[in-house]
Amino acid sequence: MLDYSYPLNPLTNNYGFYPQARDSGMISHGEAELTSLPVHVALEGRELWDKFSNIGTEMLITKTGRRMFPSCKVTVTGLNPKVKYVVMMDMVPFDNNKYKWNRDHWELSGKSEPHLSSRFFIHPDSPALGERWMQYPISFHKLKLTNNTLNSNGLVILHSMHKYQPRLHIVQAPDPCRAQPGAYLRFTFPEAAFIAVTAYQNHEITKLKIDNNPFAKGFRDNGLNRKSDEEADETVSSSVESHVLHSPDMKAPPTATSNPFISAFMNGGAGQQVWTQSPTSHQPQHTLNSNNRDSSRLSSLQYICASLPAQQDIQGIHSPAAHQAYPIQAKLHQPHLQLQPHPHPQPDMDQSLPLPPKLSRVNLPENALRSLEMGSVLDHLNPWPLSNILNRIHARAEASGNAGKAVQGQPQHEQLPLVLERDTRPPFFPAAQDCGTTPYHLRPLLVKPVSE
DNA sequence: TCGACTTGCACATTTGAAGCGA
DNA sequence: ATCGCTTCAAATGTGCAAGTCG
């Protein structure tokens, strides 16, 4: 049986990006273009996520795509309000195992199948100013999961009976004036880990979904295959207790994904790197030096790789043993990425923040946005590199003239040709295949040291 | 035979256009 | 002409259950 508890830092579930020490060499003069605040990401709806994870979160995947419930909703602080960012999300394998449901618990069922290419769900508001991202919680409720490897609708492809965790990407949009690409951050949310299923296995999960998902209200209290409250309560408590790890493998930290794109991130060894120490990293260690930042002749993908953490973000927190020492673990693996209490009190977003405008009324067409990440049906064999995605976002932003503004009264599909047409211009972010001739720098987010 | 998966269904929410009055 | 509000149909999302597939 599995232990679904993720005893993260009980004080906070913020994931923070902190600058290196002032003398680390990472912060060089004139480059602190973000803010004096560390970048913080917090998963909203933790109580609900905890309810699910205590039982063993399952997410339905269908051929046509299914939304997540609970959906991922995050609050971000510490961005530069006047800088544009692209926010994306994908799913990464939680471990190397495949699972099966055995009467009342999950157990291992062999090794996982090779991870399919990561499909980035680009937030429909992207790119948008930092102030926008920080103004409202960023909701990924429109993200859809599928098991259809041939889908070309921008869905996130997953394997059934495999465990995944959401991963958030924050990419600083390119500045045309500086001809310099932006910074890149990513955060994983192990407390939102789930097993992808084509049909719910655990009835308690079904009950939780029905009780909490507004769309499933039709199944509430109608007696349809529902146990009495008394029975249900008993089952809940027993199922929670019964979800005990079956295999010792489960305690092992997740290994690098087999996704070629992500693997490329993780394994690209050459180039500059910001991590000043990484004891467990398999990558060569590099330090960022602004003087040689432009001297690299690496491929674009290699450069991206060089800017990314060696392994899973916040690595090790899946391991129960690591939970207690989580901040230390995180620091060891990624000196810059440290879990700390948020410097500012987290507002109750539901009460203190205004409701965000409805996406469908204020944003670019979702289809157009999704087109950024979708390609041919063979994408799973040849996924688009991140730089390619960024190029398209950049092109679309220019084409729209004002990202995030309403585009109404026009069929969505009519937006696409405009974007694609712009794609004929020289890309701001060189595509991976062009990287040999055009150095591409995707450097880490640069922030000013926190002023004491 | 069995587990994983697909499909159609009923029910509910969300969305957006249309109509109306101030 | 514009804005705000209400209404309503269509689109979309949900889990269930029966059937299919390997």
Coordinates of C-alpha atoms (C1' of nucleotides) in Angstrom, one line a residue:
Chain A
M1 CA 0.0 0.0 0.0
L2 CA 1.1 3.5 -0.5
D3 CA 1.6 6.3 1.8
Y4 CA 0.1 9.3 0.2
S5 CA 1.0 11.7 2.9
Y6 CA 3.4 14.5 1.8
P7 CA 4.4 16.0 5.1
L8 CA 5.9 19.1 3.7
N9 CA 6.9 22.0 5.7
P10 CA 3.8 22.5 7.9
L11 CA 4.4 26.1 8.2
T12 CA 4.1 26.9 4.6
N13 CA 3.8 25.4 1.2
N14 CA 5.4 28.1 -0.6
Y15 CA 8.2 27.3 -3.0
G16 CA 10.7 30.1 -3.0
F17 CA 13.4 31.1 -5.4
Y18 CA 16.1 32.9 -3.5
P19 CA 19.0 34.7 -4.8
Q20 CA 22.5 33.5 -4.2
A21 CA 24.7 35.3 -1.8
R22 CA 25.7 38.7 -2.8
D23 CA 29.2 37.6 -3.5
S24 CA 28.3 34.4 -5.3
G25 CA 28.9 36.0 -8.6
M26 CA 25.4 35.2 -9.8
I27 CA 24.1 38.7 -9.2
S28 CA 26.2 41.0 -11.3
H29 CA 25.8 44.7 -11.6
G30 CA 22.9 45.9 -13.7
E31 CA 21.3 42.5 -14.0
A32 CA 19.0 42.5 -11.0
E33 CA 16.1 43.2 -13.3
L34 CA 13.5 41.5 -11.2
T35 CA 12.6 42.6 -7.8
S36 CA 14.1 42.7 -4.4
L37 CA 11.6 40.0 -3.3
P38 CA 12.3 36.3 -3.6
V39 CA 10.0 34.6 -6.0
H40 CA 7.4 32.6 -4.2
V41 CA 4.9 30.1 -5.5
A42 CA 2.2 28.7 -3.3
L43 CA -0.4 26.1 -4.2
E44 CA -3.9 27.2 -3.5
G45 CA -6.5 25.0 -2.0
R46 CA -4.1 23.0 0.1
E47 CA -6.9 21.7 2.4
L48 CA -8.6 20.1 -0.5
W49 CA -5.4 18.8 -2.0
D50 CA -4.5 17.3 1.4
K51 CA -7.9 15.6 1.6
F52 CA -7.2 13.9 -1.8
S53 CA -3.6 13.1 -1.2
N54 CA -4.4 11.5 2.1
I55 CA -6.5 9.0 0.3
G56 CA -4.5 8.8 -2.9
T57 CA -5.3 11.4 -5.5
E58 CA -6.6 10.0 -8.8
M59 CA -7.1 12.0 -12.0
L60 CA -9.3 10.8 -14.7
I61 CA -7.8 10.8 -18.2
T62 CA -9.9 10.4 -21.3
K63 CA -9.4 10.3 -25.0
T64 CA -10.9 13.7 -25.4
G65 CA -9.2 15.1 -22.4
R66 CA -10.3 15.6 -18.8
R67 CA -9.8 18.5 -16.5
M68 CA -8.1 18.1 -13.3
F69 CA -10.0 18.2 -10.0
P70 CA -8.8 19.7 -7.9
S71 CA -7.2 22.0 -10.4
C72 CA -3.8 23.6 -9.9
K73 CA -4.1 27.1 -8.7
V74 CA -1.0 29.0 -7.6
T75 CA -0.2 32.4 -6.2
V76 CA 3.1 33.9 -7.2
T77 CA 5.0 36.8 -5.5
G78 CA 8.3 38.4 -6.1
L79 CA 8.0 38.9 -9.9
N80 CA 8.9 42.2 -11.4
P81 CA 5.5 43.8 -12.0
K82 CA 6.7 45.5 -15.2
V83 CA 8.2 42.5 -16.8
K84 CA 6.3 40.0 -18.9
Y85 CA 6.3 36.4 -18.1
V86 CA 5.1 33.2 -19.6
V87 CA 3.6 30.7 -17.2
M88 CA 3.2 27.1 -18.2
M89 CA 2.5 23.8 -16.5
D90 CA 3.3 20.2 -17.4
M91 CA 3.2 16.9 -15.6
V92 CA 6.3 14.9 -14.7
P93 CA 6.5 11.4 -13.5
F94 CA 6.5 11.0 -9.8
D95 CA 8.5 7.9 -9.9
N96 CA 9.5 5.0 -12.1
N97 CA 6.6 2.7 -11.2
K98 CA 3.4 1.6 -12.6
Y99 CA 0.5 1.0 -10.2
K100 CA -2.6 -1.2 -9.9
W101 CA -5.5 -1.0 -7.7
N102 CA -5.9 -4.0 -5.5
R103 CA -9.3 -4.0 -3.8
D104 CA -8.7 -1.2 -1.4
H105 CA -5.2 0.1 -2.0
W106 CA -2.7 0.9 -4.6
E107 CA 0.3 -1.3 -5.2
L108 CA 3.1 -1.4 -7.6
S109 CA 2.7 -3.2 -10.9
G110 CA 6.1 -3.1 -12.5
K111 CA 8.2 -0.5 -14.1
S112 CA 6.6 2.6 -15.6
E113 CA 6.4 3.0 -19.4
P114 CA 8.5 5.6 -21.0
H115 CA 7.2 9.0 -20.3
L116 CA 5.7 10.7 -23.3
S117 CA 6.8 14.1 -24.4
S118 CA 5.9 16.9 -22.0
R119 CA 3.1 18.9 -23.4
F120 CA 3.3 22.3 -21.8
F121 CA -0.1 23.8 -21.0
I122 CA 0.6 27.5 -21.5
H123 CA -1.5 29.7 -19.3
P124 CA -4.0 31.5 -21.6
D125 CA -2.8 34.9 -20.2
S126 CA 0.7 34.3 -21.3
P127 CA 2.6 36.4 -21.7
A128 CA 1.6 38.9 -19.1
L129 CA 3.2 41.4 -16.8
G130 CA 4.4 40.2 -13.4
E131 CA 1.8 42.4 -11.8
R132 CA -0.9 40.5 -13.5
W133 CA 0.4 37.2 -12.4
M134 CA 0.7 38.4 -8.8
Q135 CA -2.7 40.1 -8.9
Y136 CA -4.8 37.0 -8.9
P137 CA -4.1 33.4 -8.2
I138 CA -3.0 31.7 -11.4
S139 CA -5.5 29.0 -12.3
F140 CA -4.8 26.0 -14.5
H141 CA -8.4 24.7 -14.3
K142 CA -8.5 24.5 -18.1
L143 CA -5.6 22.1 -18.3
K144 CA -6.7 18.8 -19.6
L145 CA -5.2 15.4 -19.3
T146 CA -5.5 12.6 -21.8
N147 CA -4.2 9.2 -22.6
N148 CA -4.4 9.7 -26.3
T149 CA -0.9 9.9 -27.6
L150 CA -2.1 11.1 -30.9
N151 CA -4.0 14.1 -29.6
S152 CA -3.1 17.3 -31.2
N153 CA -5.2 19.6 -29.1
G154 CA -2.7 20.7 -26.6
L155 CA -3.7 18.2 -24.0
V156 CA -1.2 16.9 -21.5
I157 CA -0.6 13.2 -22.4
L158 CA -0.2 10.8 -19.5
H159 CA 0.0 7.1 -19.0
S160 CA -2.8 5.4 -17.1
M161 CA -1.9 3.9 -13.8
H162 CA 1.2 6.0 -13.5
K163 CA 1.9 8.6 -10.9
Y164 CA 2.6 12.2 -11.9
Q165 CA 3.1 15.6 -10.3
P166 CA 2.4 19.0 -11.7
R167 CA 5.3 21.3 -12.5
L168 CA 5.0 25.0 -13.0
H169 CA 7.3 27.0 -15.3
I170 CA 7.8 30.7 -15.1
V171 CA 9.7 32.1 -18.1
Q172 CA 10.6 35.7 -18.4
A173 CA 9.4 36.9 -21.7
P174 CA 12.1 38.1 -24.1
D175 CA 12.8 41.8 -24.2
P176 CA 13.0 42.8 -27.9
C177 CA 15.0 45.9 -27.0
R178 CA 17.7 44.0 -25.3
A179 CA 17.6 41.0 -27.6
Q180 CA 18.1 38.9 -24.6
P181 CA 15.9 36.0 -23.5
G182 CA 14.4 35.9 -20.1
A183 CA 14.9 33.9 -16.9
Y184 CA 13.4 30.6 -16.2
L185 CA 12.1 29.1 -13.0
R186 CA 10.2 26.0 -12.3
F187 CA 8.4 24.5 -9.3
T188 CA 7.0 21.1 -8.7
F189 CA 4.1 20.3 -6.4
P190 CA 4.5 16.8 -4.9
E191 CA 1.5 17.4 -2.7
A192 CA -0.6 17.5 -5.8
A193 CA 0.8 14.2 -7.1
F194 CA -1.8 11.9 -8.5
I195 CA -2.2 8.6 -10.3
A196 CA -3.7 8.9 -13.7
V197 CA -6.7 6.5 -14.3
T198 CA -9.2 5.9 -17.0
A199 CA -11.8 5.0 -14.3
Y200 CA -11.8 5.8 -10.7
Q201 CA -10.5 3.0 -8.6
N202 CA -10.9 4.3 -5.1
H203 CA -14.5 5.0 -4.2
E204 CA -13.4 7.5 -1.6
I205 CA -11.8 9.6 -4.3
T206 CA -15.1 9.5 -6.2
K207 CA -16.9 10.6 -3.2
L208 CA -14.5 13.4 -2.5
K209 CA -14.8 14.6 -6.1
I210 CA -18.6 14.5 -6.1
D211 CA -18.7 16.4 -2.8
N212 CA -16.3 19.1 -3.9
N213 CA -16.6 19.4 -7.7
P214 CA -19.5 21.7 -8.6
F215 CA -19.9 19.9 -11.9
A216 CA -20.6 16.7 -10.1
K217 CA -23.4 18.1 -8.0
G218 CA -25.8 15.9 -9.8
F219 CA -24.4 12.9 -8.0
R220 CA -24.7 14.3 -4.5
D221 CA -27.1 12.8 -2.1
N222 CA -29.1 11.0 -4.6
G223 CA -28.4 7.6 -3.4
L224 CA -26.8 6.5 -6.6
N225 CA -24.3 3.8 -5.5
R226 CA -23.6 5.9 -2.5
K227 CA -23.0 4.4 0.8
S228 CA -24.6 5.9 3.8
D229 CA -22.6 8.6 5.6
E230 CA -21.8 6.3 8.4
E231 CA -20.4 3.7 6.1
A232 CA -18.6 6.2 4.1
D233 CA -16.9 7.7 7.1
E234 CA -15.8 4.3 8.2
T235 CA -14.3 3.6 4.8
V236 CA -12.5 6.9 4.7
S237 CA -10.7 6.4 7.9
S238 CA -9.9 2.8 7.2
S239 CA -8.7 3.6 3.7
V240 CA -6.5 6.3 5.0
E241 CA -4.9 3.9 7.4
S242 CA -4.7 1.2 4.9
H243 CA -2.7 3.2 2.4
V244 CA 0.7 2.0 3.5
L245 CA 3.6 1.6 1.3
H246 CA 3.9 -1.8 -0.2
S247 CA 7.2 -1.6 -1.9
P248 CA 10.4 -0.2 -0.6
D249 CA 11.0 1.3 -3.9
M250 CA 8.4 3.9 -3.2
K251 CA 10.6 5.6 -0.8
A252 CA 13.2 6.2 -3.4
P253 CA 13.3 9.7 -4.8
P254 CA 12.0 10.0 -8.3
T255 CA 14.5 9.6 -11.0
A256 CA 15.0 11.6 -14.1
T257 CA 12.1 11.3 -16.5
S258 CA 12.5 9.5 -19.7
N259 CA 10.9 12.3 -21.5
P260 CA 13.5 13.3 -24.1
F261 CA 12.8 16.9 -23.7
I262 CA 13.0 16.9 -19.9
S263 CA 15.9 14.5 -20.0
A264 CA 17.7 16.9 -22.3
F265 CA 17.1 19.5 -19.7
M266 CA 18.5 17.4 -17.0
N267 CA 21.4 15.9 -18.8
G268 CA 22.6 18.7 -20.9
G269 CA 25.9 19.1 -19.3
A270 CA 27.8 21.9 -20.9
G271 CA 27.3 25.5 -20.5
Q272 CA 27.0 28.0 -17.8
Q273 CA 25.2 27.1 -14.7
V274 CA 24.0 29.0 -11.7
W275 CA 24.1 26.3 -9.2
T276 CA 27.1 26.9 -7.2
Q277 CA 26.9 23.6 -5.5
S278 CA 25.0 20.5 -6.2
P279 CA 26.4 17.5 -4.4
T280 CA 24.1 15.0 -6.0
S281 CA 24.1 16.5 -9.4
H282 CA 25.2 14.5 -12.3
Q283 CA 26.0 17.6 -14.2
P284 CA 29.2 19.5 -14.4
Q285 CA 29.1 22.5 -12.2
H286 CA 29.3 25.9 -13.7
T287 CA 28.9 29.3 -12.4
L288 CA 27.1 32.1 -14.1
N289 CA 29.4 34.9 -15.1
S290 CA 27.8 37.9 -16.8
N291 CA 31.0 38.5 -18.7
N292 CA 30.9 35.3 -20.6
R293 CA 27.2 35.0 -20.7
D294 CA 27.2 35.7 -24.4
S295 CA 30.2 33.8 -25.3
S296 CA 28.7 30.4 -25.2
R297 CA 28.4 28.6 -28.4
L298 CA 26.2 26.0 -27.1
S299 CA 23.1 24.9 -28.8
S300 CA 20.0 26.5 -27.5
L301 CA 18.8 23.4 -25.9
Q302 CA 22.1 22.8 -24.3
Y303 CA 22.0 26.3 -22.9
I304 CA 18.5 25.7 -21.6
C305 CA 19.8 22.5 -20.0
A306 CA 22.6 24.3 -18.4
S307 CA 20.2 26.7 -16.8
L308 CA 18.1 24.1 -15.3
P309 CA 18.4 22.1 -12.1
A310 CA 20.1 18.9 -12.3
Q311 CA 17.1 16.8 -11.3
Q312 CA 13.7 17.2 -10.1
D313 CA 12.9 20.5 -8.5
I314 CA 12.9 20.4 -4.8
Q315 CA 14.2 16.9 -5.1
G316 CA 13.8 14.5 -2.4
I317 CA 10.7 15.8 -0.8
H318 CA 8.8 12.8 -1.9
S319 CA 10.8 10.7 0.4
P320 CA 9.2 10.6 3.8
A321 CA 12.6 10.5 5.3
A322 CA 13.4 13.7 3.6
H323 CA 10.4 15.5 4.7
Q324 CA 11.6 16.4 8.0
A325 CA 14.7 18.0 6.7
Y326 CA 13.1 19.3 3.7
P327 CA 14.5 22.8 3.7
I328 CA 18.0 21.4 4.1
Q329 CA 17.4 18.9 1.4
A330 CA 16.2 21.5 -1.0
K331 CA 19.1 23.6 -0.2
L332 CA 21.5 20.8 -0.8
H333 CA 20.1 19.9 -4.2
Q334 CA 19.4 23.4 -5.2
P335 CA 21.1 26.1 -3.2
H336 CA 18.9 28.7 -4.7
L337 CA 15.6 26.9 -4.2
Q338 CA 14.7 26.9 -0.6
L339 CA 11.5 26.4 1.2
Q340 CA 10.9 29.1 3.7
P341 CA 8.0 30.8 5.3
H342 CA 6.7 33.4 3.1
P343 CA 8.0 36.8 4.0
H344 CA 4.6 38.3 3.7
P345 CA 1.4 37.0 5.2
Q346 CA -0.5 35.1 2.6
P347 CA -3.8 36.7 2.0
D348 CA -6.9 34.7 1.8
M349 CA -7.2 35.0 -1.9
D350 CA -10.9 34.1 -1.9
Q351 CA -11.7 37.0 0.3
S352 CA -9.1 39.7 -0.1
L353 CA -8.4 39.5 -3.8
P354 CA -10.7 40.6 -6.5
L355 CA -12.0 37.9 -8.7
P356 CA -9.9 37.6 -11.9
P357 CA -11.7 38.5 -15.1
K358 CA -13.1 35.6 -16.9
L359 CA -10.5 34.3 -19.2
S360 CA -12.7 33.8 -22.1
R361 CA -13.6 37.4 -22.2
V362 CA -10.2 39.0 -21.7
N363 CA -7.7 36.8 -23.2
L364 CA -6.4 35.6 -26.5
P365 CA -8.2 32.6 -27.9
E366 CA -7.4 29.5 -26.1
N367 CA -7.1 27.6 -29.3
A368 CA -4.5 30.0 -30.5
L369 CA -2.6 29.7 -27.3
R370 CA -2.8 26.0 -27.3
S371 CA -1.5 26.0 -30.8
L372 CA 1.7 27.2 -29.4
E373 CA 2.4 23.9 -27.8
M374 CA 0.8 21.6 -30.3
G375 CA 2.4 20.2 -33.3
S376 CA 1.9 17.3 -35.5
V377 CA 0.6 14.0 -34.3
L378 CA 4.2 12.9 -34.1
D379 CA 5.0 15.4 -31.4
H380 CA 5.4 12.6 -28.9
L381 CA 8.3 11.5 -31.0
N382 CA 9.7 14.9 -31.7
P383 CA 8.6 17.3 -29.0
W384 CA 9.0 20.9 -29.4
P385 CA 11.7 22.4 -27.4
L386 CA 10.9 25.1 -25.0
S387 CA 12.7 27.7 -27.1
N388 CA 10.3 26.9 -29.9
I389 CA 7.3 27.5 -27.7
L390 CA 8.8 30.7 -26.5
N391 CA 9.3 31.8 -30.0
R392 CA 5.7 31.4 -30.8
I393 CA 4.6 33.1 -27.7
H394 CA 6.9 36.0 -28.6
A395 CA 5.6 36.1 -32.1
R396 CA 2.0 36.0 -30.9
A397 CA 2.6 38.7 -28.4
E398 CA 4.0 41.0 -31.1
A399 CA 1.2 40.0 -33.4
S400 CA -1.5 40.8 -30.9
G401 CA 0.3 44.0 -30.0
N402 CA -1.1 43.9 -26.5
A403 CA -1.0 40.6 -24.9
G404 CA -3.8 39.8 -22.5
K405 CA -6.2 42.2 -24.1
A406 CA -9.5 41.1 -25.2
V407 CA -9.9 39.8 -28.7
Q408 CA -13.6 39.5 -29.2
G409 CA -16.0 39.2 -32.0
Q410 CA -13.7 37.1 -34.0
P411 CA -13.7 33.4 -34.4
Q412 CA -10.9 31.8 -32.6
H413 CA -9.5 29.9 -35.5
E414 CA -9.1 33.2 -37.4
Q415 CA -6.4 34.2 -34.9
L416 CA -4.2 31.4 -35.8
P417 CA -3.0 32.3 -39.2
L418 CA -1.8 35.6 -37.9
V419 CA 0.5 34.0 -35.5
L420 CA 1.7 31.4 -37.8
E421 CA 2.4 34.1 -40.4
R422 CA 4.5 35.9 -38.0
D423 CA 6.4 32.8 -37.4
T424 CA 8.2 33.4 -40.7
R425 CA 10.2 36.1 -39.1
P426 CA 13.5 35.3 -37.6
P427 CA 12.7 33.7 -34.3
F428 CA 13.7 35.5 -31.2
F429 CA 14.4 32.3 -29.5
P430 CA 16.2 30.1 -32.0
A431 CA 14.7 26.8 -32.4
A432 CA 16.6 23.9 -31.2
Q433 CA 17.7 22.9 -34.6
D434 CA 19.1 26.4 -35.2
C435 CA 20.9 26.5 -32.0
G436 CA 24.2 25.7 -33.5
T437 CA 24.5 29.0 -35.3
T438 CA 22.6 31.2 -32.9
P439 CA 23.6 31.1 -29.3
Y440 CA 20.6 31.1 -27.1
H441 CA 20.8 32.1 -23.5
L442 CA 18.1 31.2 -21.1
R443 CA 19.6 32.3 -17.9
P444 CA 18.2 31.8 -14.5
L445 CA 16.0 34.4 -12.9
L446 CA 18.1 37.1 -11.5
V447 CA 16.9 38.8 -8.4
K448 CA 18.4 41.3 -6.1
P449 CA 19.4 40.1 -2.7
V450 CA 16.7 40.4 -0.2
S451 CA 17.3 43.6 1.6
E452 CA 17.6 42.9 5.3
Chain B
dT1 C1' -11.7 -14.6 -16.9
dC2 C1' -10.3 -10.2 -15.6
dG3 C1' -8.6 -5.7 -15.5
dA4 C1' -8.2 -1.6 -18.3
dC5 C1' -10.5 1.2 -21.3
dT6 C1' -14.4 3.3 -24.1
dT7 C1' -18.8 5.2 -24.8
dG8 C1' -23.3 7.0 -24.1
dC9 C1' -26.2 8.8 -20.6
dA10 C1' -28.4 12.1 -17.3
dC11 C1' -27.5 15.9 -14.6
dA12 C1' -25.2 20.1 -13.4
dT13 C1' -22.5 24.4 -14.3
dT14 C1' -20.6 27.7 -17.4
dT15 C1' -20.6 30.6 -21.2
dG16 C1' -22.2 34.0 -24.3
dA17 C1' -25.6 36.0 -27.1
dA18 C1' -30.0 38.4 -27.1
dG19 C1' -33.3 41.4 -25.2
dC20 C1' -34.7 45.0 -22.3
dG21 C1' -34.7 49.3 -19.7
dA22 C1' -32.3 53.3 -17.7
Chain C
dA1 C1' -25.0 54.9 -28.2
dT2 C1' -23.7 52.9 -24.0
dC3 C1' -24.1 50.3 -19.9
dG4 C1' -26.0 47.0 -16.7
dC5 C1' -29.0 43.4 -15.8
dT6 C1' -31.8 39.2 -16.8
dT7 C1' -32.9 35.3 -19.5
dC8 C1' -32.1 31.3 -22.0
dA9 C1' -30.0 28.0 -25.1
dA10 C1' -25.8 25.8 -26.2
dA11 C1' -21.5 24.2 -24.8
dT12 C1' -19.0 22.0 -21.5
dG13 C1' -17.9 19.1 -17.4
dT14 C1' -19.1 15.4 -14.2
dG15 C1' -19.5 10.4 -12.6
dC16 C1' -22.1 6.2 -13.6
dA17 C1' -22.8 1.9 -15.9
dA18 C1' -22.7 -1.1 -19.6
dG19 C1' -20.1 -2.8 -23.1
dT20 C1' -15.6 -3.7 -25.5
dC21 C1' -10.9 -5.0 -25.8
dG22 C1' -6.6 -7.4 -25.1

